[in-house]
């Protein structure tokens, strides 16, 4: 069978080469000549990895930390798939030195972590807790001593429970104000060593899942109008944080958001579909990225929301649209395949067939081209000059093999294909400055508990032993070469 197959194909190939079709196309020659061992990323490209506070720290009752909405939620029966919580998680609070050594061993030069608001302000506002901030001082010093640049996220979903109880969390603009103050306080104390801050992680996600669909903390199902108002308070919180950082942090401190952008991809690459994808990117991100980057809600968004549109003032829009230094996009699944349409709003979303492939997490549909189209769209639609891929990665079943190793070949397949597409976007001019692989190590995966593993290092949550998966070698090799091979 193989013999027959090979012979038939060899004959075809011989025919093609006879008319010159086997010679390398121009673009491939360029890459081969400039990039031994793969397609190169720009020099100075920032390779990193990422985690978040609640998912790894543990130590929930130590050094004066207040409760967060995720403590309450994970302790509510029936909310977390495996009935666990993150009281201990990766015990990173005590093992941070060991974990910084793992980061160093990866070869990355940057690490994105988040600061737990309830460690720094146990009640969300009021008196700060210096012991809470001290943990981040220790972590940052350890990172810098190991040549790793810290990128800090100010909010990765762990809202102080006290704000939820007293003012309704993001349902109140008092939370936006409190977030601004917290951001100013933290950056005033840390910006001597941390140059880059992300304000919020995935506002679109934590709002819809937490306040709209009761899937995540705090587990609410608000009516559409209330949800739109809460979303407005969230983007206002971002804007207030940007202003507080400009006022209180060291000059030169850089700030931006990290959003799980509604990732739009042309179903087929035609000029009409590409134009429709630009429109879709703007409209399907209207409540978060568009208003932040344009300082206004789109007409279509307001028209569509009608009586449920958020109430806002011109001053608030100005605050929300405060200029930022970069935009972080978390890229996982392609969310919308777009086809052009003649009538308003100018695009249609193609339905996913049930057979569309996904990774170990069912929501994580496989679409490497997302890493090409998203940066291209962010540049085209909002003319953003500095883009970071603030998260990309996948869960995998990650069993330990008989030889004690973890052969996470599906993760490597996923990363390789996404990185090839990202390199292609950059080669064509998308201004992507860095990439943070999610995640450094397996951790508490929110409603999935410890059932889903996204880490480069496998964690045994009983013994707290960390084992490098094969993807550690893969990523280290990419970083060393500053290139990825197809
Ligand atoms: C990202 C979050 O959306 O997805 C991470 O920023 C999270 O915190 C990751 O771990 C995986 O999501 P999930 O829902 O599968 O745990």
Coordinates of C-alpha atoms and ligand atoms in Angstrom, one line a residue:
X1 CA 0.0 0.0 0.0
X2 CA 2.7 2.4 1.1
X3 CA 4.8 1.4 -1.9
X4 CA 2.0 2.0 -4.4
X5 CA 1.2 5.3 -2.7
X6 CA 4.8 6.5 -2.8
X7 CA 5.4 5.5 -6.4
X8 CA 2.2 7.3 -7.6
X9 CA 3.2 10.4 -5.7
X10 CA 6.8 10.3 -6.8
X11 CA 5.7 10.3 -10.4
X12 CA 3.4 13.2 -9.8
X13 CA 6.2 15.1 -8.1
X14 CA 8.6 14.4 -10.9
X15 CA 6.0 15.9 -13.3
X16 CA 5.6 19.0 -11.2
X17 CA 9.3 19.6 -10.7
X18 CA 9.7 19.3 -14.5
X19 CA 7.6 22.5 -14.9
X20 CA 9.3 24.3 -12.1
X21 CA 6.5 24.0 -9.5
X22 CA 8.6 22.4 -6.9
X23 CA 11.0 25.3 -6.6
X24 CA 10.4 27.2 -3.3
X25 CA 8.0 30.2 -3.5
X26 CA 9.6 33.5 -2.8
X27 CA 8.2 33.9 0.7
X28 CA 9.6 30.5 1.7
X29 CA 13.0 31.3 0.4
X30 CA 13.1 34.5 2.4
X31 CA 12.2 32.7 5.6
X32 CA 14.7 29.9 4.9
X33 CA 17.6 32.3 4.2
X34 CA 17.0 34.5 7.2
X35 CA 15.8 31.9 9.7
X36 CA 17.8 28.8 10.0
X37 CA 15.7 26.4 12.1
X38 CA 12.4 28.1 11.7
X39 CA 10.5 31.4 11.2
X40 CA 12.1 34.1 13.4
X41 CA 10.5 36.5 15.8
X42 CA 11.8 40.1 16.0
X43 CA 14.9 40.6 18.2
X44 CA 13.8 41.8 21.6
X45 CA 10.6 39.9 21.4
X46 CA 9.4 39.3 25.0
X47 CA 8.9 35.6 25.8
X48 CA 7.0 35.0 29.0
X49 CA 4.7 32.8 31.0
X50 CA 1.7 33.7 33.2
X51 CA -0.3 32.8 36.3
X52 CA -2.9 34.4 38.5
X53 CA -3.0 34.9 42.3
X54 CA -6.1 33.0 43.3
X55 CA -5.2 30.1 41.0
X56 CA -1.8 29.4 42.6
X57 CA -1.1 31.3 45.8
X58 CA -3.0 29.4 48.5
X59 CA -2.4 30.8 52.0
X60 CA -5.8 32.4 51.9
X61 CA -5.8 33.1 55.6
X62 CA -2.3 34.4 56.0
X63 CA -0.8 37.8 56.8
X64 CA -4.2 39.6 56.9
X65 CA -5.6 38.7 53.5
X66 CA -9.3 39.4 53.2
X67 CA -11.8 37.1 51.6
X68 CA -12.4 37.3 47.9
X69 CA -15.6 36.4 46.0
X70 CA -13.8 33.3 44.7
X71 CA -13.2 32.0 48.3
X72 CA -16.9 32.3 48.9
X73 CA -17.9 30.8 45.6
X74 CA -15.5 27.9 45.6
X75 CA -16.7 27.0 49.2
X76 CA -20.3 26.9 48.0
X77 CA -21.4 23.3 47.4
X78 CA -21.9 22.4 43.7
X79 CA -20.0 25.3 42.1
X80 CA -16.6 23.6 41.4
X81 CA -16.6 20.4 39.3
X82 CA -14.3 18.4 41.7
X83 CA -15.6 20.1 44.9
X84 CA -12.2 21.6 45.6
X85 CA -11.1 25.2 46.4
X86 CA -7.9 27.1 46.2
X87 CA -7.2 27.4 49.9
X88 CA -3.9 25.7 49.3
X89 CA -3.7 25.4 45.4
X90 CA 0.0 25.4 44.5
X91 CA 1.1 26.8 47.8
X92 CA 3.0 29.4 45.8
X93 CA 2.8 31.9 48.6
X94 CA 5.4 29.8 50.4
X95 CA 7.1 28.2 47.4
X96 CA 7.6 31.3 45.3
X97 CA 11.4 30.9 45.2
X98 CA 11.2 27.4 43.9
X99 CA 8.6 28.6 41.3
X100 CA 10.9 31.5 40.2
X101 CA 13.6 28.8 39.6
X102 CA 11.1 27.0 37.4
X103 CA 10.5 30.2 35.4
X104 CA 14.2 30.7 35.0
X105 CA 14.7 27.1 33.9
X106 CA 12.2 27.8 31.1
X107 CA 14.4 30.4 29.6
X108 CA 11.7 33.1 29.6
X109 CA 12.7 36.7 30.4
X110 CA 9.2 37.9 31.6
X111 CA 6.6 36.7 34.0
X112 CA 3.0 37.8 34.2
X113 CA 1.4 37.3 37.7
X114 CA -1.5 38.9 39.4
X115 CA -1.8 40.8 42.6
X116 CA -4.6 39.8 45.0
X117 CA -6.6 42.9 45.8
X118 CA -7.8 41.4 49.1
X119 CA -4.2 40.9 50.3
X120 CA -3.4 44.6 49.8
X121 CA -6.8 46.0 50.8
X122 CA -8.6 43.2 52.8
X123 CA -11.9 45.1 52.5
X124 CA -11.3 46.5 49.0
X125 CA -11.0 50.0 50.3
X126 CA -10.1 51.6 53.6
X127 CA -6.8 50.7 55.3
X128 CA -4.1 48.9 53.3
X129 CA -2.4 45.8 54.6
X130 CA 1.3 46.3 54.3
X131 CA 2.0 42.6 54.9
X132 CA 0.0 41.7 51.9
X133 CA 2.0 44.0 49.6
X134 CA 5.2 42.6 51.1
X135 CA 4.6 39.2 49.5
X136 CA 4.7 40.9 46.1
X137 CA 7.8 42.8 47.1
X138 CA 9.5 39.5 47.9
X139 CA 8.3 37.9 44.7
X140 CA 9.4 40.9 42.5
X141 CA 12.8 41.0 44.1
X142 CA 13.3 37.3 43.5
X143 CA 12.3 37.7 39.9
X144 CA 14.6 40.5 39.3
X145 CA 17.5 38.7 41.0
X146 CA 17.0 36.0 38.5
X147 CA 16.9 38.2 35.4
X148 CA 13.1 37.9 34.9
X149 CA 11.0 41.0 34.2
X150 CA 7.8 41.2 36.2
X151 CA 4.5 42.1 34.4
X152 CA 1.8 42.6 37.1
X153 CA -1.9 42.2 36.6
X154 CA -4.0 44.2 39.1
X155 CA -7.2 42.2 38.9
X156 CA -7.5 38.6 37.9
X157 CA -11.1 38.1 39.2
X158 CA -10.5 37.9 43.0
X159 CA -12.7 40.9 44.0
X160 CA -12.7 41.5 47.8
X161 CA -15.9 39.9 49.2
X162 CA -16.5 43.0 51.4
X163 CA -17.1 45.1 48.2
X164 CA -19.5 42.5 46.9
X165 CA -21.4 42.5 50.2
X166 CA -21.4 46.2 50.9
X167 CA -21.9 47.8 47.4
X168 CA -22.8 44.9 45.1
X169 CA -19.3 44.6 43.6
X170 CA -19.1 45.7 40.0
X171 CA -22.7 46.6 40.1
X172 CA -21.6 49.8 41.8
X173 CA -19.3 52.5 40.5
X174 CA -18.0 52.6 44.1
X175 CA -16.1 49.5 43.2
X176 CA -14.6 51.3 40.1
X177 CA -13.4 54.1 42.5
X178 CA -12.0 51.6 44.9
X179 CA -10.2 49.8 42.1
X180 CA -8.7 53.1 40.9
X181 CA -7.4 53.8 44.5
X182 CA -6.0 50.3 44.8
X183 CA -4.2 50.6 41.5
X184 CA -2.7 53.9 42.5
X185 CA -1.5 52.5 45.8
X186 CA 0.0 49.4 44.4
X187 CA 1.8 51.1 41.5
X188 CA 3.1 53.9 43.7
X189 CA 4.8 51.2 45.8
X190 CA 5.9 48.7 43.1
X191 CA 6.7 50.8 40.0
X192 CA 10.3 51.4 41.1
X193 CA 10.8 47.7 40.0
X194 CA 7.7 46.8 37.8
X195 CA 7.5 48.8 34.6
X196 CA 4.4 47.1 33.1
X197 CA 0.9 46.7 34.6
X198 CA -2.2 45.1 33.2
X199 CA -5.3 46.7 34.8
X200 CA -8.0 44.0 34.4
X201 CA -7.8 40.4 33.2
X202 CA -10.6 39.5 30.8
X203 CA -13.3 41.9 31.8
X204 CA -15.6 40.4 29.2
X205 CA -15.3 37.0 30.8
X206 CA -15.6 37.8 34.4
X207 CA -18.5 40.1 33.8
X208 CA -20.6 37.7 31.6
X209 CA -19.7 34.5 33.5
X210 CA -19.9 36.1 37.0
X211 CA -22.7 38.6 36.8
X212 CA -24.6 37.4 33.7
X213 CA -24.7 33.7 33.6
X214 CA -24.0 32.6 37.2
X215 CA -21.2 30.3 36.1
X216 CA -18.3 32.1 37.9
X217 CA -18.1 34.1 41.1
X218 CA -20.1 35.9 42.4
X219 CA -22.7 33.7 40.7
X220 CA -25.3 36.3 39.7
X221 CA -27.7 36.4 36.8
X222 CA -28.4 40.1 36.2
X223 CA -31.0 41.4 33.7
X224 CA -29.5 42.8 30.5
X225 CA -29.7 46.4 31.6
X226 CA -28.0 45.7 34.9
X227 CA -25.3 43.7 33.2
X228 CA -24.6 46.5 30.8
X229 CA -24.3 48.9 33.7
X230 CA -22.0 46.6 35.6
X231 CA -19.8 46.3 32.4
X232 CA -19.7 50.1 32.3
X233 CA -18.5 50.2 35.9
X234 CA -15.8 47.7 35.0
X235 CA -14.4 49.8 32.1
X236 CA -14.7 52.9 34.2
X237 CA -12.6 51.1 36.9
X238 CA -10.0 50.4 34.2
X239 CA -10.0 54.1 33.2
X240 CA -9.7 55.3 36.8
X241 CA -6.9 52.8 37.3
X242 CA -5.0 54.2 34.3
X243 CA -5.4 57.7 35.6
X244 CA -4.3 56.8 39.1
X245 CA -1.3 55.0 37.7
X246 CA -0.3 58.1 35.6
X247 CA -0.7 60.2 38.8
X248 CA 1.0 58.1 41.3
X249 CA 3.4 55.6 39.6
X250 CA 6.9 56.5 38.5
X251 CA 7.2 58.3 35.2
X252 CA 7.5 55.8 32.3
X253 CA 5.3 53.1 34.0
X254 CA 3.4 51.4 31.2
X255 CA -0.2 50.3 31.5
X256 CA -2.8 48.4 29.4
X257 CA -5.6 45.9 29.6
X258 CA -5.6 42.1 29.1
X259 CA -8.8 41.1 27.4
X260 CA -10.2 37.8 26.2
X261 CA -11.0 39.6 23.0
X262 CA -14.1 38.3 21.1
X263 CA -11.8 36.6 18.5
X264 CA -13.2 37.1 15.0
X265 CA -11.7 35.2 12.0
X266 CA -12.9 35.4 8.4
X267 CA -14.5 32.1 7.5
X268 CA -12.8 32.3 4.2
X269 CA -10.0 34.8 3.4
X270 CA -11.7 37.1 0.9
X271 CA -11.5 40.9 0.8
X272 CA -15.2 41.1 1.7
X273 CA -15.0 38.8 4.6
X274 CA -11.9 40.5 5.9
X275 CA -13.7 43.8 5.9
X276 CA -16.7 42.2 7.6
X277 CA -14.3 40.7 10.2
X278 CA -13.0 44.2 11.0
X279 CA -16.6 45.4 11.6
X280 CA -17.4 42.3 13.7
X281 CA -14.2 42.8 15.8
X282 CA -15.3 46.4 16.6
X283 CA -18.9 45.5 17.3
X284 CA -18.5 42.3 19.1
X285 CA -16.0 44.0 21.4
X286 CA -18.0 47.2 21.7
X287 CA -18.7 47.0 25.5
X288 CA -15.0 46.6 26.5
X289 CA -12.2 47.1 24.0
X290 CA -14.0 49.5 21.6
X291 CA -15.1 51.9 24.3
X292 CA -11.7 51.7 26.0
X293 CA -9.8 52.3 22.8
X294 CA -12.2 54.8 21.2
X295 CA -13.6 56.5 24.2
X296 CA -17.2 55.9 23.0
X297 CA -19.7 53.1 22.6
X298 CA -20.4 52.3 19.0
X299 CA -23.7 53.5 17.5
X300 CA -24.7 49.9 16.8
X301 CA -24.0 48.8 20.4
X302 CA -26.3 51.6 21.8
X303 CA -29.0 51.0 19.2
X304 CA -29.0 47.3 19.9
X305 CA -29.0 47.7 23.7
X306 CA -31.9 50.2 23.4
X307 CA -33.5 50.8 26.8
X308 CA -30.9 48.4 28.3
X309 CA -28.0 50.6 27.3
X310 CA -25.7 51.7 30.2
X311 CA -26.1 55.2 31.6
X312 CA -23.0 57.2 31.4
X313 CA -21.6 60.8 31.2
X314 CA -19.2 62.3 28.7
X315 CA -16.7 62.7 31.6
X316 CA -16.9 58.9 32.2
X317 CA -16.2 58.2 28.6
X318 CA -13.2 60.4 28.7
X319 CA -11.9 58.5 31.7
X320 CA -12.6 55.1 30.1
X321 CA -10.8 56.2 27.0
X322 CA -7.6 57.3 28.8
X323 CA -4.7 56.5 26.5
X324 CA -2.9 53.3 27.3
X325 CA 0.6 52.0 26.3
X326 CA -0.4 48.6 25.0
X327 CA -3.2 46.2 24.6
X328 CA -3.0 42.6 25.9
X329 CA -5.1 40.0 24.2
X330 CA -5.7 36.5 25.6
X331 CA -5.9 34.2 22.6
X332 CA -7.4 30.7 22.9
X333 CA -10.3 29.6 20.7
X334 CA -11.6 31.2 17.5
X335 CA -14.9 32.6 18.8
X336 CA -16.6 33.8 15.7
X337 CA -16.0 32.8 12.0
X338 CA -17.3 35.8 10.0
X339 CA -18.9 36.0 6.6
X340 CA -19.7 39.3 4.8
X341 CA -23.3 40.4 4.6
X342 CA -24.8 43.3 2.6
X343 CA -27.3 44.5 5.2
X344 CA -26.6 45.9 8.7
X345 CA -24.4 45.3 10.7
X346 CA -22.4 44.1 7.7
X347 CA -21.4 40.6 8.9
X348 CA -22.8 37.3 9.8
X349 CA -21.5 34.7 12.3
X350 CA -21.2 31.2 10.8
X351 CA -22.5 28.4 13.1
X352 CA -19.9 25.9 14.4
X353 CA -20.5 22.3 13.2
X354 CA -20.7 19.8 16.1
X355 CA -17.7 18.1 14.7
X356 CA -15.4 21.2 15.1
X357 CA -12.2 19.9 16.9
X358 CA -11.4 21.0 20.4
X359 CA -8.6 20.5 22.9
X360 CA -8.9 18.8 26.3
X361 CA -11.2 21.6 27.5
X362 CA -14.4 21.5 25.4
X363 CA -14.6 25.2 25.1
X364 CA -11.1 25.4 23.6
X365 CA -11.8 25.0 19.8
X366 CA -8.7 24.6 17.8
X367 CA -8.0 27.5 15.5
X368 CA -4.4 28.5 15.1
X369 CA -5.3 31.2 12.6
X370 CA -6.8 33.1 15.6
X371 CA -3.2 34.0 16.4
X372 CA -2.8 35.5 13.0
X373 CA -6.1 37.4 12.6
X374 CA -6.5 38.8 16.1
X375 CA -3.3 40.9 16.1
X376 CA -4.0 41.9 12.5
X377 CA -7.5 43.1 13.5
X378 CA -6.4 44.9 16.7
X379 CA -3.9 46.9 14.6
X380 CA -6.3 47.6 11.7
X381 CA -9.4 48.4 13.8
X382 CA -7.9 50.5 16.6
X383 CA -4.4 51.2 15.2
X384 CA -2.8 49.8 18.4
X385 CA 1.0 50.1 18.3
X386 CA 2.0 47.7 21.0
X387 CA 0.2 44.4 21.4
X388 CA 1.0 41.6 23.8
X389 CA -0.4 38.1 23.7
X390 CA -1.1 38.2 27.4
X391 CA -2.2 34.5 27.4
X392 CA -2.2 31.5 25.1
X393 CA -2.1 27.9 25.9
X394 CA -4.2 24.8 26.3
X395 CA -5.2 22.1 28.8
X396 CA -4.1 18.5 28.1
X397 CA -4.7 15.2 29.8
X398 CA -1.1 15.1 30.9
X399 CA -0.7 11.6 32.4
X400 CA 2.7 10.6 33.8
X401 CA 4.2 7.9 31.5
X402 CA 5.9 4.7 32.7
X403 CA 9.3 6.5 32.5
X404 CA 8.1 9.2 34.8
X405 CA 7.8 11.8 32.0
X406 CA 4.8 13.8 30.7
X407 CA 4.5 13.7 26.9
X408 CA 2.1 16.5 26.3
X409 CA 2.3 16.2 22.5
X410 CA -1.1 17.8 22.0
X411 CA 0.0 20.9 23.8
X412 CA 3.1 21.1 21.7
X413 CA 1.0 20.7 18.6
X414 CA -1.3 23.5 19.7
X415 CA 1.5 25.9 20.7
X416 CA 3.5 25.2 17.5
X417 CA 0.6 25.9 15.2
X418 CA -0.5 29.1 17.1
X419 CA 3.1 30.4 17.2
X420 CA 3.6 29.8 13.5
X421 CA 0.5 31.9 12.8
X422 CA 1.6 34.6 15.3
X423 CA 5.0 34.8 13.6
X424 CA 3.2 35.2 10.2
X425 CA 1.1 38.1 11.6
X426 CA 4.3 39.8 12.9
X427 CA 6.2 39.2 9.7
X428 CA 3.3 41.0 7.9
X429 CA 3.5 44.0 10.3
X430 CA 1.4 43.3 13.3
X431 CA 3.1 45.1 16.2
X432 CA 3.2 42.2 18.7
X433 CA 5.9 42.8 21.3
X434 CA 5.6 39.7 23.5
X435 CA 3.9 36.4 24.3
X436 CA 2.9 34.9 27.7
X437 CA 2.2 31.2 27.7
X438 CA -0.6 30.2 29.9
X439 CA 0.4 28.7 32.2
X440 CA 3.6 28.2 34.1
X441 CA 2.2 25.3 36.0
X442 CA -1.1 23.4 36.6
X443 CA -3.3 25.3 39.0
X444 CA -6.8 25.8 40.3
X445 CA -8.8 26.1 37.0
X446 CA -11.8 28.0 38.4
X447 CA -15.0 26.0 38.0
X448 CA -13.0 23.0 36.8
X449 CA -11.0 22.8 40.1
X450 CA -7.9 20.7 39.6
X451 CA -9.4 18.6 36.8
X452 CA -8.0 20.6 33.9
X453 CA -4.2 21.1 33.5
X454 CA -2.9 24.1 31.6
X455 CA 0.7 24.0 32.9
X456 CA 4.1 23.7 31.4
X457 CA 5.0 22.0 34.7
X458 CA 2.8 19.2 36.0
X459 CA 1.9 19.7 39.7
X460 CA 1.0 16.9 42.1
X461 CA -1.4 18.8 44.4
X462 CA -0.8 16.3 47.2
X463 CA 3.0 16.5 47.4
X464 CA 3.3 19.8 45.6
X465 CA 6.0 18.3 43.4
X466 CA 6.4 20.0 40.0
X467 CA 7.6 18.0 37.0
X468 CA 8.5 19.6 33.6
X469 CA 6.4 18.4 30.8
X470 CA 7.8 17.9 27.3
X471 CA 6.4 21.3 26.4
X472 CA 9.0 22.9 28.7
X473 CA 11.7 21.6 26.3
X474 CA 9.6 22.7 23.3
X475 CA 9.1 26.3 24.6
X476 CA 12.7 26.6 25.7
X477 CA 13.8 25.6 22.2
X478 CA 11.5 28.2 20.6
X479 CA 12.9 30.9 23.0
X480 CA 16.6 29.9 22.4
X481 CA 16.1 30.1 18.6
X482 CA 13.7 33.0 18.8
X483 CA 11.9 31.1 16.1
X484 CA 9.3 28.4 15.6
X485 CA 9.4 25.6 13.0
X486 CA 6.2 24.5 11.3
Ligands
LIG1 C1 -8.2 32.4 30.8 C2 -8.0 32.9 32.2 O1 -9.4 32.8 30.3 O2 -8.4 31.0 30.7 C3 -7.2 32.0 33.1 O3 -7.5 34.2 32.2 C4 -7.7 30.6 33.0 O4 -7.3 32.4 34.4 C5 -7.7 30.1 31.5 O5 -7.0 29.7 33.8 C6 -8.4 28.7 31.4 O6 -9.8 28.9 31.6 P1 -10.7 27.8 32.3 O7 -12.1 28.4 32.3 O8 -10.7 26.6 31.4 O9 -10.2 27.6 33.7

